[in-house]
Coordinates of C-alpha atoms and ligand atoms in Angstrom, one line a residue:
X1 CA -6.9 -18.9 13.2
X2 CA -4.2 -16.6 14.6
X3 CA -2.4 -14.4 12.3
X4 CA 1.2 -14.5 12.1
X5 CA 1.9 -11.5 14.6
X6 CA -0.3 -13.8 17.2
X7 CA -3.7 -11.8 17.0
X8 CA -7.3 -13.7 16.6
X9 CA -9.4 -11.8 13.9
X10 CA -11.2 -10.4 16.7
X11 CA -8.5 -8.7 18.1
X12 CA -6.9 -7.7 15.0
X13 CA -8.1 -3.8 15.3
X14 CA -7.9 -3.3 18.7
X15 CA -5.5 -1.0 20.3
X16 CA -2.8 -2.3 21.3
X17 CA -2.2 0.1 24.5
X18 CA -4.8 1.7 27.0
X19 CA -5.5 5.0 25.3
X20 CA -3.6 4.6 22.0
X21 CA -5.7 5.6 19.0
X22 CA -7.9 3.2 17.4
X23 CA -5.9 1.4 14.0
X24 CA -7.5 2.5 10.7
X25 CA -9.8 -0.4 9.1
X26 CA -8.0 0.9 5.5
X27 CA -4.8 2.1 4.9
X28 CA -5.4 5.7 2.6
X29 CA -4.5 6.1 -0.6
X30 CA -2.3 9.1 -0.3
X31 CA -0.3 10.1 -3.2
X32 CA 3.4 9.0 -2.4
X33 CA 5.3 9.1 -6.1
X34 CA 8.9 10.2 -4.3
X35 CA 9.7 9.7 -1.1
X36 CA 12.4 12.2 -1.0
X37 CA 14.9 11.1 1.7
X38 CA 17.2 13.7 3.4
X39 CA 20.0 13.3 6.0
X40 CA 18.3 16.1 8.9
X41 CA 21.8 16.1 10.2
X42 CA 23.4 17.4 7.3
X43 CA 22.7 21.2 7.4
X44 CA 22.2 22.0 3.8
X45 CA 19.6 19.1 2.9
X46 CA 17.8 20.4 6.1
X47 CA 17.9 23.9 4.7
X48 CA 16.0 22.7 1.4
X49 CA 13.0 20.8 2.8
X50 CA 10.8 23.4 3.3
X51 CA 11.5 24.7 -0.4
X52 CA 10.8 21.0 -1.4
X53 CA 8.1 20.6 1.1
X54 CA 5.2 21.8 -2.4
X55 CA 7.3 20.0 -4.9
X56 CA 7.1 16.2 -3.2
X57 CA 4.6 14.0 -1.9
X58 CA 7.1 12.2 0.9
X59 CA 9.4 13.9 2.8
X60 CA 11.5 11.8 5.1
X61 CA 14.1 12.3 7.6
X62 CA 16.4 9.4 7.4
X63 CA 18.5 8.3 10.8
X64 CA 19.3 4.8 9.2
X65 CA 22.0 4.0 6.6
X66 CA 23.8 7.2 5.1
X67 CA 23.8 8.6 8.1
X68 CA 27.3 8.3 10.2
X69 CA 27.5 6.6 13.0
X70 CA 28.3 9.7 15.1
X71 CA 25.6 12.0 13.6
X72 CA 22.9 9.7 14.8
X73 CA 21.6 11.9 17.6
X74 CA 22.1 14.8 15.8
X75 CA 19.8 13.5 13.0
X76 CA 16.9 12.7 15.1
X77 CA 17.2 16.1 17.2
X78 CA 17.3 17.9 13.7
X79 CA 14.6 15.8 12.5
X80 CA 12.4 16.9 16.0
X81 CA 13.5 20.7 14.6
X82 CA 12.8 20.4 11.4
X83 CA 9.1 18.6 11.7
X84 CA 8.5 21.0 14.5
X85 CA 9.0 24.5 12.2
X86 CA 8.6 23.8 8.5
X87 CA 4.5 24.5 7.5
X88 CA 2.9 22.2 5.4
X89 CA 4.9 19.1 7.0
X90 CA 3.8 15.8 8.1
X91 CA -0.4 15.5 9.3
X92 CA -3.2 15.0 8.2
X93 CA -3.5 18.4 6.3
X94 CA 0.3 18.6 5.4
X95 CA 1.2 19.5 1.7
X96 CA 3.7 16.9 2.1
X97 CA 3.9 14.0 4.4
X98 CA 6.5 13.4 6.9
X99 CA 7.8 9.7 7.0
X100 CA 11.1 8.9 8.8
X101 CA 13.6 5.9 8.5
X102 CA 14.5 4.8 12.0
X103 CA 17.8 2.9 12.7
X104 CA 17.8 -1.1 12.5
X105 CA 15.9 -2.9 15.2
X106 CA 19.3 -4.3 16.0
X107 CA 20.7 -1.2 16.5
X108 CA 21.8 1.1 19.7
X109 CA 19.6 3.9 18.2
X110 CA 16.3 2.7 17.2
X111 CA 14.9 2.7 21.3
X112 CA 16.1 6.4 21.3
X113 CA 14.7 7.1 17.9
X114 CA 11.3 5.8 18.9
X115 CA 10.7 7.3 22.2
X116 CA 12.0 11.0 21.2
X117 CA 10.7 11.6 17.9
X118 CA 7.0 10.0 19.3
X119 CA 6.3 12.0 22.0
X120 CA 8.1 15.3 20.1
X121 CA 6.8 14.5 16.6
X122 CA 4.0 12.4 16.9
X123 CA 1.4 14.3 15.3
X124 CA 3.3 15.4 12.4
X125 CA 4.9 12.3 11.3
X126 CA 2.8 10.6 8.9
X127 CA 4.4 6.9 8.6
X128 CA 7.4 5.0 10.5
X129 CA 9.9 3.4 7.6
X130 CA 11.5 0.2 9.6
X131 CA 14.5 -1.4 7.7
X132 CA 15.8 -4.9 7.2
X133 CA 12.3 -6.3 8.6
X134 CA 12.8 -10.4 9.1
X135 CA 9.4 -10.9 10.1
X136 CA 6.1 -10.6 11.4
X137 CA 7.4 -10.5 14.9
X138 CA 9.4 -7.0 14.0
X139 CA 6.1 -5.7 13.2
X140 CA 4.7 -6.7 16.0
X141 CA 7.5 -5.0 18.0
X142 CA 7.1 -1.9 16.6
X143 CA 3.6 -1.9 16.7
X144 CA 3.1 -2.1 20.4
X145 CA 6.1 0.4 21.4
X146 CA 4.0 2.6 19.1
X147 CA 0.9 2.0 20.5
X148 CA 2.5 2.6 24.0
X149 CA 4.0 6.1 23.0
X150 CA 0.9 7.3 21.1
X151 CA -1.2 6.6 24.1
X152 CA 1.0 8.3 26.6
X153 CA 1.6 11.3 23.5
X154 CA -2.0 11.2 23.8
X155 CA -2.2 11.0 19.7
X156 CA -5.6 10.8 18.2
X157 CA -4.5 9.2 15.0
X158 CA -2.6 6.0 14.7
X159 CA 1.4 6.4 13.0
X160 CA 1.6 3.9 10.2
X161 CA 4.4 1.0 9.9
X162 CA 6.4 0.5 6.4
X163 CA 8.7 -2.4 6.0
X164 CA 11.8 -2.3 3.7
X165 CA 12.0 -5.7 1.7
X166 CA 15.8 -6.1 2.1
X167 CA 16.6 -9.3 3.9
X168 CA 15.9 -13.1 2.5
X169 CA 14.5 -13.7 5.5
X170 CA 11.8 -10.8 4.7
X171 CA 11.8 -11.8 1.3
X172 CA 10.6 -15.2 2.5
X173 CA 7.9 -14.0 5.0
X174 CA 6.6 -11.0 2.7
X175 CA 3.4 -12.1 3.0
X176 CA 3.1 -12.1 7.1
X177 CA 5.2 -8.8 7.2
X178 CA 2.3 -7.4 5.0
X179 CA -0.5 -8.7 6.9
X180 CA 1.2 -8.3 10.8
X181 CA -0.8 -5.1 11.7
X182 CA -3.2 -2.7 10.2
X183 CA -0.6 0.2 10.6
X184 CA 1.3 -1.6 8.2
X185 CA 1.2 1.0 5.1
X186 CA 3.5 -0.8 2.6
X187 CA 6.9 -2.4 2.0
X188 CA 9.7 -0.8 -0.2
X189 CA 12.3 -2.9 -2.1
X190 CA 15.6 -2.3 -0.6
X191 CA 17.9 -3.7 -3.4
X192 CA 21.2 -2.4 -2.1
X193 CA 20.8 -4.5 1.5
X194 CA 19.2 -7.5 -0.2
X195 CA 21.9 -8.0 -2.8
X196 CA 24.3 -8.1 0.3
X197 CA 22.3 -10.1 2.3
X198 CA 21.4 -12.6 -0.5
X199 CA 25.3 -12.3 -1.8
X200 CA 24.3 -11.4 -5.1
X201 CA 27.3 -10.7 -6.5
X202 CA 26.7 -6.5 -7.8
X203 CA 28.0 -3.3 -6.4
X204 CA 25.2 -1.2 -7.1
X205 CA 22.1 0.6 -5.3
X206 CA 19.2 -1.1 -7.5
X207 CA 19.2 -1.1 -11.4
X208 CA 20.7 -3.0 -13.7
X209 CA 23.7 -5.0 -14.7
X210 CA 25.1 -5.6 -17.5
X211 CA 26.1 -8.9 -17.1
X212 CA 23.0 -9.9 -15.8
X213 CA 21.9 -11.0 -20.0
X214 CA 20.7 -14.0 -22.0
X215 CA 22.0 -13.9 -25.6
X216 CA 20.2 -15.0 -28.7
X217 CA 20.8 -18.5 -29.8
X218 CA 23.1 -19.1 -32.6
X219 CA 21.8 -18.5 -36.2
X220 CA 22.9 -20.8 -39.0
X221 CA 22.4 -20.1 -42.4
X222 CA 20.7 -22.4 -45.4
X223 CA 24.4 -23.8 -46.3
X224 CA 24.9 -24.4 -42.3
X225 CA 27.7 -21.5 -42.0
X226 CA 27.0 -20.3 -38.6
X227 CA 25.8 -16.4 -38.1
X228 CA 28.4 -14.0 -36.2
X229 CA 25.6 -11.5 -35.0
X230 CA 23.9 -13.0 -31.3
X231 CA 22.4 -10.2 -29.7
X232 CA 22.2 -10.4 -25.9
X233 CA 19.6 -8.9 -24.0
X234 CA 19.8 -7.1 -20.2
X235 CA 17.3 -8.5 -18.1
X236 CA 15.6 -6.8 -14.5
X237 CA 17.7 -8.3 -11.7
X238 CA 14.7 -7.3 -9.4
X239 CA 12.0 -8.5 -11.2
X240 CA 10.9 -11.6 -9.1
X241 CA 11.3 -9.6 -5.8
X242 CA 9.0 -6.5 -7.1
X243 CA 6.4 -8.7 -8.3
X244 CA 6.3 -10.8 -4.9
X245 CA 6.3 -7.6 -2.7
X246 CA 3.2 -6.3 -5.2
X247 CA 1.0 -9.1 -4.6
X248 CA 1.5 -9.6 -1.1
X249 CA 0.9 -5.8 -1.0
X250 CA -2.4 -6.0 -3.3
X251 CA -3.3 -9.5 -0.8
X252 CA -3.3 -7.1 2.5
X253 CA -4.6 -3.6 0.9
X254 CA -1.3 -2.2 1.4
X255 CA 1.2 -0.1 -1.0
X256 CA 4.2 -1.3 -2.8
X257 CA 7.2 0.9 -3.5
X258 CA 10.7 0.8 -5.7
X259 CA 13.1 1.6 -3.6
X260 CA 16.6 3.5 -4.3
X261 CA 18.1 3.8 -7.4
X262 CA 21.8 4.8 -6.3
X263 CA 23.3 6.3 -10.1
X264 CA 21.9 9.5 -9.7
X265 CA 24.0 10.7 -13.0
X266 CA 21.9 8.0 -15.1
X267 CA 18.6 9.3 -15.1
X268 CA 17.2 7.7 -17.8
X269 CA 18.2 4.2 -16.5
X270 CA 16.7 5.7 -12.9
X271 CA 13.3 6.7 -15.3
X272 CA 13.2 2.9 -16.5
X273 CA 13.6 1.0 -13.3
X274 CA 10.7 3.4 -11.9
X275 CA 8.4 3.1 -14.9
X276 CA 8.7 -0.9 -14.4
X277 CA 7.8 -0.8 -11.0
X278 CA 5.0 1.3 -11.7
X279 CA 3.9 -0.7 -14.7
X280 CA 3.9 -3.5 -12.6
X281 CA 1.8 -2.1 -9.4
X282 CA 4.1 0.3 -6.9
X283 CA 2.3 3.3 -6.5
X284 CA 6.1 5.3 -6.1
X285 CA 9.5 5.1 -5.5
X286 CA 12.4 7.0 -3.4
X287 CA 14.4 9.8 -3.9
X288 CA 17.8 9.9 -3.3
X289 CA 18.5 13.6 -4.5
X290 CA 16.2 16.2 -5.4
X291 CA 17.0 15.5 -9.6
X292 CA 14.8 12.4 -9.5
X293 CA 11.8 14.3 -7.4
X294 CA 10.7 15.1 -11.1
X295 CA 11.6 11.9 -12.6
X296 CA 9.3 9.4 -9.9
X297 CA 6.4 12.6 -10.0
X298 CA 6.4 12.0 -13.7
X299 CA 6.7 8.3 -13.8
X300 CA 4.4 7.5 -11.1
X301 CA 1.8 9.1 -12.6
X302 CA -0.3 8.2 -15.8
X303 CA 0.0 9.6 -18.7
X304 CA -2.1 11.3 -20.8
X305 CA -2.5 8.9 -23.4
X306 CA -3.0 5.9 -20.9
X307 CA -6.3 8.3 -19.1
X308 CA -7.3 9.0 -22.4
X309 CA -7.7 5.3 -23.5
X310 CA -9.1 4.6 -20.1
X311 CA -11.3 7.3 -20.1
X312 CA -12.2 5.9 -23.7
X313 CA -12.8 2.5 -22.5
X314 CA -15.0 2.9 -19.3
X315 CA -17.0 5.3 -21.9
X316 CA -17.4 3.2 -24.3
X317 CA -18.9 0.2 -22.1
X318 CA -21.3 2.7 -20.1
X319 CA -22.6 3.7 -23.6
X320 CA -23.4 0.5 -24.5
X321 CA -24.8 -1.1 -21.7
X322 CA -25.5 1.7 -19.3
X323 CA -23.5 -0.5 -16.4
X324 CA -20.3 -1.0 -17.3
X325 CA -20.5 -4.8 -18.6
X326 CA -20.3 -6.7 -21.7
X327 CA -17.7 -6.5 -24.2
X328 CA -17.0 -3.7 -26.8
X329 CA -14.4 -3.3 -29.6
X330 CA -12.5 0.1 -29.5
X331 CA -9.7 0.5 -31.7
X332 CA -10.0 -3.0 -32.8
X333 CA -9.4 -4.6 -29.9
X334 CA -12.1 -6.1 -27.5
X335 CA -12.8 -4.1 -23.9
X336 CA -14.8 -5.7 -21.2
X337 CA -15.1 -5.7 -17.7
X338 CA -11.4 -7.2 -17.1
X339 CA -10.1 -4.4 -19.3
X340 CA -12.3 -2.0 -17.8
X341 CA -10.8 -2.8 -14.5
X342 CA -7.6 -1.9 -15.2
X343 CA -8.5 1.3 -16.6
X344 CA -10.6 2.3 -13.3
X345 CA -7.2 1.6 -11.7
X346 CA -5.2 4.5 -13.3
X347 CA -8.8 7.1 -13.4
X348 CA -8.8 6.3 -10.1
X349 CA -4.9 7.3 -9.4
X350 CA -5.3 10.5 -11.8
X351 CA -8.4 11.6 -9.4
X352 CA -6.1 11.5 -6.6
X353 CA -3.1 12.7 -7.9
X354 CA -5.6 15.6 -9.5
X355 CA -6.8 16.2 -5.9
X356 CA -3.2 17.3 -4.5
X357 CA -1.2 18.1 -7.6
X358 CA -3.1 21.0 -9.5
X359 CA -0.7 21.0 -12.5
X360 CA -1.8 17.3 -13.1
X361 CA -5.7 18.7 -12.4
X362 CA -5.7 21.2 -16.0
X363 CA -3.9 18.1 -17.7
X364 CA -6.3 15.5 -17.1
X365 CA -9.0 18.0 -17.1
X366 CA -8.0 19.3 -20.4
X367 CA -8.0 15.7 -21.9
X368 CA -10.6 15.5 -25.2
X369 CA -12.8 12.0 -25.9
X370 CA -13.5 12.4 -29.2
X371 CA -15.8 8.9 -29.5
X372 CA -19.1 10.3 -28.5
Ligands
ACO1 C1 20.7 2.1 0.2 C2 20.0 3.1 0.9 O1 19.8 3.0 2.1 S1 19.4 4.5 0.0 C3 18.8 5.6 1.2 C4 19.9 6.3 2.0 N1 20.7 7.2 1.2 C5 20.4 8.5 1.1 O2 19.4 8.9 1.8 C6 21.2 9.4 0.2 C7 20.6 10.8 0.2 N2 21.4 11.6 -0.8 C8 22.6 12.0 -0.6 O3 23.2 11.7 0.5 C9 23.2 12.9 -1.6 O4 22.3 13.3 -2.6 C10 24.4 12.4 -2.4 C11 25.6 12.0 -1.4 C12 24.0 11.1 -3.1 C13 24.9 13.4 -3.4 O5 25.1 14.6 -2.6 P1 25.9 15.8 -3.3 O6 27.3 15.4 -3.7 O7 25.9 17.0 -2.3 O8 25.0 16.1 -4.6 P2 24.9 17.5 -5.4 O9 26.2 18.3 -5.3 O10 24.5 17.2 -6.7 O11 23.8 18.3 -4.6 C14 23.2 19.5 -5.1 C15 22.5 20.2 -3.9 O12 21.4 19.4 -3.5 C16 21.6 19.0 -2.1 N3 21.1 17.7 -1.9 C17 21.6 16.5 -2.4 N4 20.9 15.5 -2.0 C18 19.8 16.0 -1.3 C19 18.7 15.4 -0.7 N5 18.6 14.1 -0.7 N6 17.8 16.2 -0.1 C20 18.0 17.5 -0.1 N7 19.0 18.2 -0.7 C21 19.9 17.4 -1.3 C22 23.0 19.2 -1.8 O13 23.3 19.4 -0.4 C23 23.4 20.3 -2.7 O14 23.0 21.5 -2.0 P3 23.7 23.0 -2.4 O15 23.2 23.3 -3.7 O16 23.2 23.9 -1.3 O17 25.2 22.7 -2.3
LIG2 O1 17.8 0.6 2.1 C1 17.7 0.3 1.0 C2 18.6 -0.6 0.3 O2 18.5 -0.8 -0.9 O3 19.3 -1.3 1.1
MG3 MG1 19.0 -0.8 3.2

């Protein structure tokens, strides 16, 4: 059966231009916690990314949204600068990756964005952020103009695609955007463009909203007098979208991401949308200002306590069966192979977060079991 961008399975990993590298069979997990977006035409963010460049896992030069209309060019020629001289940028070795967010496939800059910063850039930039994706046929789009410019770049490793989530249309098809291409890397939420485009009816760059509630039923007492106290309670306004991006992410072996949180004053509202997305699969989250580089690093990944446990867990079941199955209590609470999955999850992520973060590396490594 075709897939949705109009490939057989036989031709799914096959180049899709004469020379262009071959696509990866599996997307890497490379830590991504922030991706720290800066405007590369606005000279004193520029001036700070190679200071950030050991502090973040993502850097990337936005052209898109935020950017004014008549700094466009100057953004992507600052953005060629900027990859071209800062060390530890973008490839495969890079202390940081280098992603960019090109303009709108509707727009008059996104042609001009593609075929400079490919050619230019090519080898440095690490994955290509495409906003307001509809469908699989964007993907498919980008994907061959890439493979075109890689093979006449004459890359040797394949750019990767990421989708922002931020149209209905997109929230419709999130499962063919996922699975259109194997450059596809991940998909962010873009809750600022989807409220607009779904007319939600908030003013905000992701989070909450306070009027967004449901409120305790009335109480009565024994004699009937009705209680005055009905507590209300703020629910997530992105909840159904996050979890629909994280499975067709999980579905296609590709990465789900939170996108912006736009009150960069509230930090600890900024901490709890991140810390849901991440309790609920995205591996990170953006960064809209350098204050919540340390906030998504932190959130995104696990804590001591939650390696601990899982350290505990995947102990505790090897010890009894020597394989890993079965079921165990621990704490009171029964562990088995279910359980055990999930803790593989975040020993897995602390193993690769260990590998480029080497504060993380004496933390986890310093962590005590005290069962055996
Ligand atoms: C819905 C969406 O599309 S979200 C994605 C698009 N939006 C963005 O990318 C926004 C990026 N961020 C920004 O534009 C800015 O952070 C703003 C406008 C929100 C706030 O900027 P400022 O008012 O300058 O913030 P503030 O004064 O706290 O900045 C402190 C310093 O950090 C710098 N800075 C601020 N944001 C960034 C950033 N994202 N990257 C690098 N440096 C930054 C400022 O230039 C300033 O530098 P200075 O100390 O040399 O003067
Ligand atoms: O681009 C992001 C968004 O929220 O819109
Ligand atoms: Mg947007």
């Amino acid at each position: 059966m075709p897939s949705p961008a109009g490939r057989s399975a036989k031709d799914f990993f096959r180049p899709l231009a004469v020379g262009a590298p071959e696509p990866l069979r599996e997307i890497p997990a490379r830590p991504s916690r922030a991706i720290h977006f800066f405007d590369p035409s606005n000279p004193k963010m520029a001036a700070k990314v190679p200071q950030l460049t050991g502090t973040v896992d993502v850097l990337l030069g936005n052209l898109e949204d935020a950017v004014r209309a008549d700094n466009k060019v100057a953004a992507r020629e600052s953005l060629v600068q900027i990859a071209s001289s800062t060390s530890g940028l973008g490839g495969p070795d890079g202390s940081a990756q280098l992603w960019t967010r090109i303009n709108s496939l509707d727009s008059p800059w996104v042609l001009d964005d593609l075929t400079r910063l490919i050619p230019a850039i090519g080898d440095k930039l690490d994955v290509v952020m495409v906003p307001k994706v509809q469908g699989a046929e964007d993907i498919a789009y980008v994907d061959r103009l890439l493979a075109q410019l890689e093979a006449k770049a004459g890359l040797d490793r394949p750019i990767l695609v990421h989708a922002i989530l931020e149209t209905a249309r997109g929230v419709a098809n999130v499962e063919e955007i996922c699975g259109a291409s194997p450059r596809m890397q991940g998909l962010s939420l873009g809750p600022a463009d989807l409220a607009a485009d779904r007319r939600m009816k908030t003013t905000r760059v992701g989070g909450g909203h306070p009027g967004y509630l449901v409120r305790q039923d009335p109480t009565t007492t024994s004699d009937g007098v009705l209680g005055q106290e009905r507590p209300t309670y703020q629910q997530d306004l992105w909840h159904y979208t996050i979890a629909r991006m994280v499975d067709a992410c999980a579905m296609h072996g590709i990465y789900p991401y939170y996108g912006p949180f736009g009150d960069i004053s509230d930090p600890l509202a900024c901490e709890d949308q991140f810390r849901n997305a991440f309790l609920l699969g995205c591996v990170g989250a953006w960064s809209l200002h350098p204050s919540q580089i340390e906030i998504a690093n932190r959130v995104f990944s696990p804590s001591v306590e939650d390696i601990r446990h899982a350290r505990r867990v995947v102990a505790a079941l090897n010890r009894q069966g020597g394989d890993g199955t079965g079921a165990v209590m621990l704490d009171g609470k029964m562990e088995d192979d279910a359980s055990l999955k999930q803790c593989l999850v975040l020993v897995e992520l602390a193993e690769q977060l260990a590998a480029v973060d080497p504060k993380l590396k004496e933390i986890y490594d310093a962590i005590e079991l005290t069962d055996e």
